Tab-separated table of C-alpha atoms and ligand atoms in Angstrom:
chain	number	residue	atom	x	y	z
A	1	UNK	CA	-1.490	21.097	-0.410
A	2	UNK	CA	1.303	18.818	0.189
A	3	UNK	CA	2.676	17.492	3.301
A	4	UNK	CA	6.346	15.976	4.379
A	5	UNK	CA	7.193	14.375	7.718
A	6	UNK	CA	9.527	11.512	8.793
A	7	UNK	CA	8.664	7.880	9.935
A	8	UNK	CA	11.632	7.358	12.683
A	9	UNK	CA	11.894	3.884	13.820
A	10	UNK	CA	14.519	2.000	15.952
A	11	UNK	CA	14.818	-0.523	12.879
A	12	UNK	CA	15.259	2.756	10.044
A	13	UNK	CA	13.623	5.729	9.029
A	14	UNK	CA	11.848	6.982	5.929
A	15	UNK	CA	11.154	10.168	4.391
A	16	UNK	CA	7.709	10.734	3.592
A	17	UNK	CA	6.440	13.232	0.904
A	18	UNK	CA	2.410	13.351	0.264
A	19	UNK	CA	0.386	15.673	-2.572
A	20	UNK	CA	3.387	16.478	-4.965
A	21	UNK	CA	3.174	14.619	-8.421
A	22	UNK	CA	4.998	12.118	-9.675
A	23	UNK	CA	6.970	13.649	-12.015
A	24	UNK	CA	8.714	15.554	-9.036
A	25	UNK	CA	10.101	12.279	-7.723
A	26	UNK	CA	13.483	12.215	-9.691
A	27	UNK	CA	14.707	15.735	-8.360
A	28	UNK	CA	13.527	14.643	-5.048
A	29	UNK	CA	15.671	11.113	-5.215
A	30	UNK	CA	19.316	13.481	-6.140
A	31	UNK	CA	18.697	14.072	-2.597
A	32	UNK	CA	19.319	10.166	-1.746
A	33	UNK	CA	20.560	8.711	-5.093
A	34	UNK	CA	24.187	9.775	-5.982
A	35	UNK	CA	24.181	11.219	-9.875
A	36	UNK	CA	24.205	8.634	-12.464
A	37	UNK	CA	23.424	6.051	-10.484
A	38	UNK	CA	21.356	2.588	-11.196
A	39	UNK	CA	17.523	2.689	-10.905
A	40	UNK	CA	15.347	-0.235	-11.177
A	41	UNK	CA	11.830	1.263	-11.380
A	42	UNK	CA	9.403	-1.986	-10.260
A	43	UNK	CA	6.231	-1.648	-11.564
A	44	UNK	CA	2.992	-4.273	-12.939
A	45	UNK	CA	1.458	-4.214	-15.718
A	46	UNK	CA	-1.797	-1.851	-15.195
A	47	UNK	CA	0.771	0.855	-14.249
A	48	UNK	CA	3.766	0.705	-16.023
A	49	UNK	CA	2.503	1.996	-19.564
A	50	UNK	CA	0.693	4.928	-18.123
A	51	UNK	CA	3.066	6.226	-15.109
A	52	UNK	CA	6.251	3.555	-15.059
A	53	UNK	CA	7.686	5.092	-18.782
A	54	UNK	CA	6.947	8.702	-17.698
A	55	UNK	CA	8.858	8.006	-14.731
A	56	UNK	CA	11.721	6.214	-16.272
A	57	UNK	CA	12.227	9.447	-18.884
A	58	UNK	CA	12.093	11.659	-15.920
A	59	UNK	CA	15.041	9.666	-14.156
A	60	UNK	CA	16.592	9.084	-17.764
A	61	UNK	CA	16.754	12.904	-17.624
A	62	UNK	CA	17.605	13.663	-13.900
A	63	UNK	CA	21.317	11.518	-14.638
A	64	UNK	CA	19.835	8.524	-13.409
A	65	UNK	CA	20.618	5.068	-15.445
A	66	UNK	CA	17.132	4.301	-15.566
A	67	UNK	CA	15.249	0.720	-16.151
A	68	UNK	CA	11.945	-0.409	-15.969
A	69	UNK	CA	10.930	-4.113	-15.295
A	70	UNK	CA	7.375	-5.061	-15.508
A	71	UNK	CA	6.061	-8.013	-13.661
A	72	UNK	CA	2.740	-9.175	-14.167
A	73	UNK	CA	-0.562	-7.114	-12.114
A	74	UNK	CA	-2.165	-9.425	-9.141
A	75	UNK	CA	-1.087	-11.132	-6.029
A	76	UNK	CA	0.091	-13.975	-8.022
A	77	UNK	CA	3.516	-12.358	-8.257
A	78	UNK	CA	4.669	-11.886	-5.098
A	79	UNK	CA	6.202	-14.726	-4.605
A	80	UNK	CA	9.986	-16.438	-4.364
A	81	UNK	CA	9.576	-17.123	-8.442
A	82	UNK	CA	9.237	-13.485	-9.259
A	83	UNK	CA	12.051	-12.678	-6.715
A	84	UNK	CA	14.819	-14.616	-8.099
A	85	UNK	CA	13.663	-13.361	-11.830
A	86	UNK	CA	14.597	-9.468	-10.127
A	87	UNK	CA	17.642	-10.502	-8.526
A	88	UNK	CA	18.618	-12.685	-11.500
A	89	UNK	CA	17.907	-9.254	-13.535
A	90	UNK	CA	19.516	-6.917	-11.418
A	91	UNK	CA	22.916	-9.234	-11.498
A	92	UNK	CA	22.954	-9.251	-15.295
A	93	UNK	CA	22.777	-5.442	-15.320
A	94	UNK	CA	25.052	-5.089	-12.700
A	95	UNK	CA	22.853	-3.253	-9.938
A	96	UNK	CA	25.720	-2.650	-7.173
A	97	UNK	CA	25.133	-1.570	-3.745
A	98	UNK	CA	24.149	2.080	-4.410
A	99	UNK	CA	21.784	1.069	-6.957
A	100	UNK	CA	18.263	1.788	-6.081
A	101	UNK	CA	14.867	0.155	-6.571
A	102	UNK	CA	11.558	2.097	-6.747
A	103	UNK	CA	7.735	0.259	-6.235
A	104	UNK	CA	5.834	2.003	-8.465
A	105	UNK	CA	2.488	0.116	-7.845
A	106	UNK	CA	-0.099	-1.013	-5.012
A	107	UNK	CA	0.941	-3.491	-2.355
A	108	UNK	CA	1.694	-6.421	-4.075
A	109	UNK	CA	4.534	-4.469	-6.520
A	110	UNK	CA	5.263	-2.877	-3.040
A	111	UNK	CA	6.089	-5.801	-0.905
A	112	UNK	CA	7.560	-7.727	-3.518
A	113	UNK	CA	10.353	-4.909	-4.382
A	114	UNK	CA	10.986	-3.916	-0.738
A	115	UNK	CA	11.776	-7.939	-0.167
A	116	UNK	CA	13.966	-7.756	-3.057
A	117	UNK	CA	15.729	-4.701	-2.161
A	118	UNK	CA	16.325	-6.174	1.555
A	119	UNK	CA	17.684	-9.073	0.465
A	120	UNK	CA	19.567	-8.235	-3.239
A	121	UNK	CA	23.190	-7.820	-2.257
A	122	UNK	CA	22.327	-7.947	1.707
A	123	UNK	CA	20.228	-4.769	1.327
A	124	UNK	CA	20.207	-2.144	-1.236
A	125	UNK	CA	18.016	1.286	-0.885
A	126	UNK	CA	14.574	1.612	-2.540
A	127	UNK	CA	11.671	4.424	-3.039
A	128	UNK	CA	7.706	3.429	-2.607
A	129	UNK	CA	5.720	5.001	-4.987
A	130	UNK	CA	2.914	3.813	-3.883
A	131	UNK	CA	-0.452	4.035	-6.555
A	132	UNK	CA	-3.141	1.974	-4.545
A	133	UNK	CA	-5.122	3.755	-1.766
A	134	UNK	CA	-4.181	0.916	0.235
A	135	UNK	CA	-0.931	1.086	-0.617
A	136	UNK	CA	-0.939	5.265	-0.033
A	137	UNK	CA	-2.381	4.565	3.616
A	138	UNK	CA	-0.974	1.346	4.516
A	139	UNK	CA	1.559	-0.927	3.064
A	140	UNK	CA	3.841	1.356	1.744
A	141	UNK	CA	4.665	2.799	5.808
A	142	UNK	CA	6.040	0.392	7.852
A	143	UNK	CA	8.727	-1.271	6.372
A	144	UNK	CA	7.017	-4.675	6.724
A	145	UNK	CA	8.334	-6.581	2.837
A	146	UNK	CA	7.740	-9.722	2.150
A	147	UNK	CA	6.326	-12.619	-0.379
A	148	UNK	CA	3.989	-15.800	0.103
A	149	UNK	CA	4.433	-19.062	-0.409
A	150	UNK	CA	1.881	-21.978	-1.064
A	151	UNK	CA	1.691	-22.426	2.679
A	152	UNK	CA	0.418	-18.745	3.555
A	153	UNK	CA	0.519	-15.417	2.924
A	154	UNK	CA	3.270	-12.882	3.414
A	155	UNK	CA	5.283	-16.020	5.250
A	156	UNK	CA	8.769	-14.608	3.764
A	157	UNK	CA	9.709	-11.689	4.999
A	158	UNK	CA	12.188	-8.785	6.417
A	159	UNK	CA	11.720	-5.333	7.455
A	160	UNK	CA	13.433	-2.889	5.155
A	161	UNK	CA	11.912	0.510	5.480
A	162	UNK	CA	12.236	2.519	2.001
A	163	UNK	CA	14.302	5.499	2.338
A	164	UNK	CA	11.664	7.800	0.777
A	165	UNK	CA	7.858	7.413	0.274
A	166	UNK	CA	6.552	9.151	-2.528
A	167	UNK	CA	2.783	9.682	-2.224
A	168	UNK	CA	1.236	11.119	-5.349
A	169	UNK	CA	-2.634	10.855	-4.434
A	170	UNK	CA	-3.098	11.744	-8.481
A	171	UNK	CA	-1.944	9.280	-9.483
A	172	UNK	CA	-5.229	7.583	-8.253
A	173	UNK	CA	-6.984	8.919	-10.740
A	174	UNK	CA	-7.050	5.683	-12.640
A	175	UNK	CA	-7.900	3.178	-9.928
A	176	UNK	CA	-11.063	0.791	-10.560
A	177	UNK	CA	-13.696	1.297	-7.544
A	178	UNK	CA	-13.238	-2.225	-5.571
A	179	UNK	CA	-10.002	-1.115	-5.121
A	180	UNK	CA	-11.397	2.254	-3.135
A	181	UNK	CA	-13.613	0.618	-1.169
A	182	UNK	CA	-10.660	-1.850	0.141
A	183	UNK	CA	-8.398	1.517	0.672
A	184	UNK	CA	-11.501	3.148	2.383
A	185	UNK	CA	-11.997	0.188	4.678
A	186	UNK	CA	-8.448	0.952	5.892
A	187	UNK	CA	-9.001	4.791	6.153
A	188	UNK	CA	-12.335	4.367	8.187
A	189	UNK	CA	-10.054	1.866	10.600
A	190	UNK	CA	-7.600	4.561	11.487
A	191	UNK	CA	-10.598	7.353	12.224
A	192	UNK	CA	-12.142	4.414	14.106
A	193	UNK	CA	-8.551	3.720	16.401
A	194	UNK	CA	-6.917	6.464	16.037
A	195	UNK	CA	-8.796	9.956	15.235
A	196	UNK	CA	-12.405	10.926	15.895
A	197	UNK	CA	-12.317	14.195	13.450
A	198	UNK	CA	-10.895	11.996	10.950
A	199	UNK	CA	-13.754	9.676	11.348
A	200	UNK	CA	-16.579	13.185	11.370
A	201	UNK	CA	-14.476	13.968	8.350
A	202	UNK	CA	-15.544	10.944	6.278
A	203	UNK	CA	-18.787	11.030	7.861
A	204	UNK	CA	-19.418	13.929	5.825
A	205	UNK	CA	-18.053	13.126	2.684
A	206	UNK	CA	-18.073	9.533	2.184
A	207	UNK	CA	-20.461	9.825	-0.687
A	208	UNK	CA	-18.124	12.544	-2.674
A	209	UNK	CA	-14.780	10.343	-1.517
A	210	UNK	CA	-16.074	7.140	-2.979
A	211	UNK	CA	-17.049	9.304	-6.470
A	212	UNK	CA	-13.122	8.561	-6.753
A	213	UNK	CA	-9.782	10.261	-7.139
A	214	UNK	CA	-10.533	14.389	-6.517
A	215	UNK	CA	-8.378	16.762	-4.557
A	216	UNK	CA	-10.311	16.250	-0.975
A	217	UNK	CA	-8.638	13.253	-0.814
A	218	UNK	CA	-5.423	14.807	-0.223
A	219	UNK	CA	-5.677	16.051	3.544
A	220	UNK	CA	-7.550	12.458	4.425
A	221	UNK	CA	-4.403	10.604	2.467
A	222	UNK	CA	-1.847	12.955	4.435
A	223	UNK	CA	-3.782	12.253	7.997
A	224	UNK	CA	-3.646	8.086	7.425
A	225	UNK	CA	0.055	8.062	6.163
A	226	UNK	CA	0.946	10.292	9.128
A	227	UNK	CA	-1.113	8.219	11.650
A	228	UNK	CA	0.505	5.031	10.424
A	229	UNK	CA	4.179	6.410	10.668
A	230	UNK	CA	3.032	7.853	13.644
A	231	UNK	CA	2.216	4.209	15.069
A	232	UNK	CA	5.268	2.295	13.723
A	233	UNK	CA	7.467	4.800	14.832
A	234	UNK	CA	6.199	4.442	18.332
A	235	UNK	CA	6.269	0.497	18.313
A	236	UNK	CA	8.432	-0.585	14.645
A	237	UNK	CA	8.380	-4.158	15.340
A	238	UNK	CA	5.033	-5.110	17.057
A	239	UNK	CA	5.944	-5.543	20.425
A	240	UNK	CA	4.211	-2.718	22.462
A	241	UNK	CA	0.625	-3.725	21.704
A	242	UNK	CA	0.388	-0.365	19.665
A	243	UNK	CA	0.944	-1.235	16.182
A	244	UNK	CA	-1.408	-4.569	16.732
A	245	UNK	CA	-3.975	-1.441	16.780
A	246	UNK	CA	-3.726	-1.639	13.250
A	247	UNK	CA	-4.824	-4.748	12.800
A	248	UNK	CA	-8.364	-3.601	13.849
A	249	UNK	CA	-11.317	-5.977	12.235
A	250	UNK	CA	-8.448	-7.651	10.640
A	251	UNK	CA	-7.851	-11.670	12.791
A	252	UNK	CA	-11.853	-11.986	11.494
A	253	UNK	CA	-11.147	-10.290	8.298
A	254	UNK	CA	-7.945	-12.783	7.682
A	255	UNK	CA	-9.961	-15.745	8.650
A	256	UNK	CA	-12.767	-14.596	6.383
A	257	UNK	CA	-10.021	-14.296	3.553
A	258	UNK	CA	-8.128	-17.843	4.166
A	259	UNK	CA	-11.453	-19.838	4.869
A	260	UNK	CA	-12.692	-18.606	1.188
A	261	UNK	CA	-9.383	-19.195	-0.183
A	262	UNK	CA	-8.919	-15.527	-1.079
A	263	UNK	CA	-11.546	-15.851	-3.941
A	264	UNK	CA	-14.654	-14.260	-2.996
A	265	UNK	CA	-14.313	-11.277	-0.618
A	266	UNK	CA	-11.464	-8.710	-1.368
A	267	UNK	CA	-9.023	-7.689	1.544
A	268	UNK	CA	-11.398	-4.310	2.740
A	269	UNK	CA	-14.680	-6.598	2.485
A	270	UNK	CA	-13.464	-8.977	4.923
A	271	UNK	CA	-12.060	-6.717	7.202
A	272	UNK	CA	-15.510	-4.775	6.766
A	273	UNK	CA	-16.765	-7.610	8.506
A	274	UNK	CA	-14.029	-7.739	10.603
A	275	UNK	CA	-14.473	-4.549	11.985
A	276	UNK	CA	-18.860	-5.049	12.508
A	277	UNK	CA	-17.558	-8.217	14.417
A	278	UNK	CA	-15.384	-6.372	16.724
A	279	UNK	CA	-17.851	-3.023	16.761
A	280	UNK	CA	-20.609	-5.489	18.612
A	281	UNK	CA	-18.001	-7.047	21.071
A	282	UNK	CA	-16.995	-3.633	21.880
A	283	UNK	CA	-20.299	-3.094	22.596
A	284	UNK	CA	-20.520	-5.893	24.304
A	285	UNK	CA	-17.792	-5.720	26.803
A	286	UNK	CA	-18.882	-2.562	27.473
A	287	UNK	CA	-16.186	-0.588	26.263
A	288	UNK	CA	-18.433	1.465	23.231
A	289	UNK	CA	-21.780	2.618	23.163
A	290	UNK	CA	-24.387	1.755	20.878
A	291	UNK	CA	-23.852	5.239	19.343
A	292	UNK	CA	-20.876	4.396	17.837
A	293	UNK	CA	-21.116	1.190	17.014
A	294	UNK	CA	-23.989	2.906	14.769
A	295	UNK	CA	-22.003	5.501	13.286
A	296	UNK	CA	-19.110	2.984	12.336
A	297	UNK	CA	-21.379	0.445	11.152
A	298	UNK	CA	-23.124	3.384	9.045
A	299	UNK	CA	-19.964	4.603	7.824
A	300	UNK	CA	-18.829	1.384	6.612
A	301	UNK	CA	-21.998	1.144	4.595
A	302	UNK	CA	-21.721	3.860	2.810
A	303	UNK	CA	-18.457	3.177	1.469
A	304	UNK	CA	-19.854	0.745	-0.205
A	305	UNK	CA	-18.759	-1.987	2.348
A	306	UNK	CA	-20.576	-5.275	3.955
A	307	UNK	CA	-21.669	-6.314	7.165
A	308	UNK	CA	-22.320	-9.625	6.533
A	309	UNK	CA	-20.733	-12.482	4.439
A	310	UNK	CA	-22.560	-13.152	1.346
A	311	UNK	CA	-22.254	-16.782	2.170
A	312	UNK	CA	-22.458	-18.878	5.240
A	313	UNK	CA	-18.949	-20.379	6.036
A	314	UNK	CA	-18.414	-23.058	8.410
A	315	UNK	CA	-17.958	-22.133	11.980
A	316	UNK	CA	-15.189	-24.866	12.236
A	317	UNK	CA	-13.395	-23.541	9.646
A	318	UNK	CA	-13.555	-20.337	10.336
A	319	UNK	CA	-12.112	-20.943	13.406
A	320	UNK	CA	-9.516	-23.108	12.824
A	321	UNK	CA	-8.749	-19.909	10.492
A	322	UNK	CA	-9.185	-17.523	13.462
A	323	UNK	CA	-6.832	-19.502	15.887
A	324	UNK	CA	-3.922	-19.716	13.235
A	325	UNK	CA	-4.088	-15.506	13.297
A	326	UNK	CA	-0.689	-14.570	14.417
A	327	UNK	CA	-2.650	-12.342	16.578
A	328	UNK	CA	-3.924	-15.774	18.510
A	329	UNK	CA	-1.396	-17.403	21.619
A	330	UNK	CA	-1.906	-20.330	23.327
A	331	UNK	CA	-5.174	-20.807	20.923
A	332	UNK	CA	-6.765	-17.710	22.582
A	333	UNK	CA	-8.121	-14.945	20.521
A	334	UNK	CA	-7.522	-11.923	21.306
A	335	UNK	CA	-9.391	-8.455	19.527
A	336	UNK	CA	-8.899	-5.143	18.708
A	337	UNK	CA	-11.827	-3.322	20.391
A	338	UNK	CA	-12.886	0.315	20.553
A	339	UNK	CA	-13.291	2.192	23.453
A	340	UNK	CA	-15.496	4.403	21.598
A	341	UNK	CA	-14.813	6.402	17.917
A	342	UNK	CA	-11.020	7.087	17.852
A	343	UNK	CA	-9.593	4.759	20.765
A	344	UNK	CA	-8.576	1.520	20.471
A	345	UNK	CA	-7.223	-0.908	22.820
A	346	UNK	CA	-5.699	-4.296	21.660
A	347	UNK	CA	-5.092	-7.847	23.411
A	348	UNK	CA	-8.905	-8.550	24.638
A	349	UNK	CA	-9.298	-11.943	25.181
A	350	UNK	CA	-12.575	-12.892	23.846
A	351	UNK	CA	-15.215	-14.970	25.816
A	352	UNK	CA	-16.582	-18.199	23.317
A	353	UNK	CA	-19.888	-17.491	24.444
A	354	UNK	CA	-19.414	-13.236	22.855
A	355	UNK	CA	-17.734	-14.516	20.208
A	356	UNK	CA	-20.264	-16.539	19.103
A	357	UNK	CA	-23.062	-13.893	19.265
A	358	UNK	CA	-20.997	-11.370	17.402
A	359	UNK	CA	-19.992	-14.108	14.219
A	360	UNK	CA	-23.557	-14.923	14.137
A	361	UNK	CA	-24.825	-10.882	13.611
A	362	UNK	CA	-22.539	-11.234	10.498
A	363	UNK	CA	-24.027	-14.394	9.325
A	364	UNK	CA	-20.671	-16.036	10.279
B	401	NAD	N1	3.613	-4.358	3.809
B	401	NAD	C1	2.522	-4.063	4.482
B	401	NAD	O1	2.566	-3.504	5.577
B	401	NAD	C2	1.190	-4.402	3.880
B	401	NAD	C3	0.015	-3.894	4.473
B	401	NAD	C4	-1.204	-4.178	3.863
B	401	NAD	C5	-1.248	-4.959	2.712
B	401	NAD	N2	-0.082	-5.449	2.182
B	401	NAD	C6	-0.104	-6.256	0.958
B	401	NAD	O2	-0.587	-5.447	-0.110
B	401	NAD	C7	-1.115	-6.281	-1.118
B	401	NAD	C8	-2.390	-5.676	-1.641
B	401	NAD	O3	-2.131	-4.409	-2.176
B	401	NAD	P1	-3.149	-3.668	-3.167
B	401	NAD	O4	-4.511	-3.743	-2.603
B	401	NAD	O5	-2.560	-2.349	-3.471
B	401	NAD	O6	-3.175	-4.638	-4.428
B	401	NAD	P2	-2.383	-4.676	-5.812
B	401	NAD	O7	-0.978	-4.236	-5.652
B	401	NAD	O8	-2.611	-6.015	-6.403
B	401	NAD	O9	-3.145	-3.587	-6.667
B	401	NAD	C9	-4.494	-3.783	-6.980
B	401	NAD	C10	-4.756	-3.748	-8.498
B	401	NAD	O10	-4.765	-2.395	-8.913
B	401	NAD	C11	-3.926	-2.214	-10.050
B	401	NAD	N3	-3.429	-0.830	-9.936
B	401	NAD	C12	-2.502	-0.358	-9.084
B	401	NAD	N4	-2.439	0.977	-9.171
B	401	NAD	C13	-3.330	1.360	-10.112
B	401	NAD	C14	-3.727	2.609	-10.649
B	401	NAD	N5	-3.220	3.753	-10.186
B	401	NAD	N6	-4.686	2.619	-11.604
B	401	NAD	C15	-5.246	1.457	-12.046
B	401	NAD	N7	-4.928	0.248	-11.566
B	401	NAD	C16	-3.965	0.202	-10.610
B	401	NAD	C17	-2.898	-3.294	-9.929
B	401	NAD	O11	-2.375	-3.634	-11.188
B	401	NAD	C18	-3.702	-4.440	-9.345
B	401	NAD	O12	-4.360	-5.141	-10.357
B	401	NAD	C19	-1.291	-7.657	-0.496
B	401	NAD	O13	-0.305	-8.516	-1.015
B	401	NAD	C20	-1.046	-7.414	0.986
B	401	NAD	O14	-0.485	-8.535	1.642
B	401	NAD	C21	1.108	-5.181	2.747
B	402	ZN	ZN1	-5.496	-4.452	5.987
């Protein structure tokens, strides 16, 4: 089964293609690319062995002059250094302005080449390829690029949507469990804001989706890349209040992250937590009953997912962590809550005396 539909925003669009492999991707790109032309393929070093050569030959063979540059797997290279080594690269071979980019990778190859092809030569066009679950769901739909610097994450930025988004779920098939459960802590989010028969739908199968890559992923894959275009199209920049939906569990999820210096709990853990945090305010303010806050909590759990930090952290800090959330104004923090499985409302300013009780339940 395989799925295309269009991500139409007021600042660009993308082309979106999920279920058809990989190696379709350079007949689909004579569509965008004219014949012979440049192509960077970006790619780290888990992946590009395994699916960046195949996919080089495959453009080598579609007409394309075909390259692929490796830059080193983890976080660690999405940054300003690893930038200037692309552009640097792409001058010396002489990438022009229809030369094209493609992230073949998860996020971090993702956000890194979109924020070089925004800003190489004012803007050239690029292809996401995404091969993370988080990247197949989430960062590769949006057109939010960008790279960090020693003073925070993702502070360097532009929005540069990629003129096609090539979801292969296959190519999956390879990716180390931690990594689903941080992808599955994003797909449970959009059945918990967005879609209640989403949410039944991993209710059922959670145990048989967290076995890893197998073709019932496909339709779940297809319903969170459509529900994210879906949002961004409606509100591309953050303004409308809609697209914060998405940041569901994440200001305590982010705080979690920064206040343990990104060591000890990966991205879906902390927004795990996150998302218990905001499940009791819900609760709390009324807005969700205690049947759902059950089933998401349950849910969460069997993916595999936490609760609870494993490890006190200081209120203080965490707080101090909580207030710097872009998400925070005027030092008020405002939350994502539920209005029950599947609806979502965003900007709910947060008595300290709720707040307190609901960091507490998760040992926070
Ligand atoms: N732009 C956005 O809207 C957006 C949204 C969410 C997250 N992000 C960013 O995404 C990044 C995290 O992305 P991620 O979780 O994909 O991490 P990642 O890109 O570091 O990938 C995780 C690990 O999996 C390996 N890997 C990738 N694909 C594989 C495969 N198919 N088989 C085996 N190993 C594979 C990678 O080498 C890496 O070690 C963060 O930098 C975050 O800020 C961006
Ligand atoms: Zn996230």
């Amino acid at each position: 089964m395989s799925a295309r539909f269009t991500l139409k925003a007021s600042n660009g669009r993308s082309d979106i293609a999920v279920g058809e492999a990989m190696t379709a991707l350079p007949d689909a790109l004579s569509k965008y690319a004219r014949p012979g032309a440049k192509v960077a393929v970006v790619s780290d070093a888990a992946i590009s062995g395994r699916q960046g050569k195949p996919l080089v030959s495959g453009l080598t063979g579609a007409g394309y002059d075909a390259t692929l540059l490796e830059v080193p797997s983890g976080e660690k290279s999405k940054d300003l250094k690893q930038a200037g080594q692309l552009y640097r690269r792409l001058a010396k071979d002489k990438f022009e302005r229809g030369s094209w980019l493609v992230a073949l990778g998860g996020g971090v190859v993702g956000d890194l080449t979109g924020f070089v092809a925004a800003t190489y030569l004012r803007g050239i066009s690029y292809v996401q390829a995404p091969t993370t679950l988080l990247a197949q769901v989430d960062s590769s739909l949006g057109g939010k690029t960008g790279v960090d610097i020693p003073e925070g994450k993702n502070l360097v930025g532009a929005f540069h949507h990629p003129a096609l988004i090539w979801i292969d779920p296959a190519a999956l098939k390879t990716l180390p469990k931690a990594h689903w459960r941080t992808g599955m802590a994003e797909v449970i989010k959009y059945g918990a804001i967005w879609d209640a028969k989403l949410f039944e739908t991993l209710e059922k199968s959670a145990d048989d989706l967290m076995k890893g890559y197998s073709p019932a992923w496909v339709p779940i894959i297809t319903r969170c890349a459509q529900i994210k275009a879906d949002v961004v199209s409606k509100d591309p920049t953050e303004t409308k209040g809609l697209r914060a939906l998405l940041n569901f569990g994440h200001s305590v999820g982010h705080a979690i992250e920064g206040a343990t210096g990104y060591e000890i709990y990966s991205h879906g853990e902390a927004i795990s937590i996150g998302m218990f945090v905001a499940g009791f305010l819900s609760q709390q303010y009324g807005l969700m009953d205690g049947i759902d806050r059950i089933r998401l909590g349950t849910l969460l759990t069997k993916a595999g997912l936490p609760a609870r930090v494993r490890r006190p952290i200081r209120r203080e800090r965490l707080m101090e962590f909580l207030a710097r959330d872009k998400k925070a104004e005027a030092g008020v923090v405002r939350f994502v809550l539920l209005k029950g499985i599947g609806k979502a409302v965003s900007g709910q300013a947060i008595d300290p005396e709720y707040l307190d009780a609901a960091l507490s339940a998760s040992g926070l």
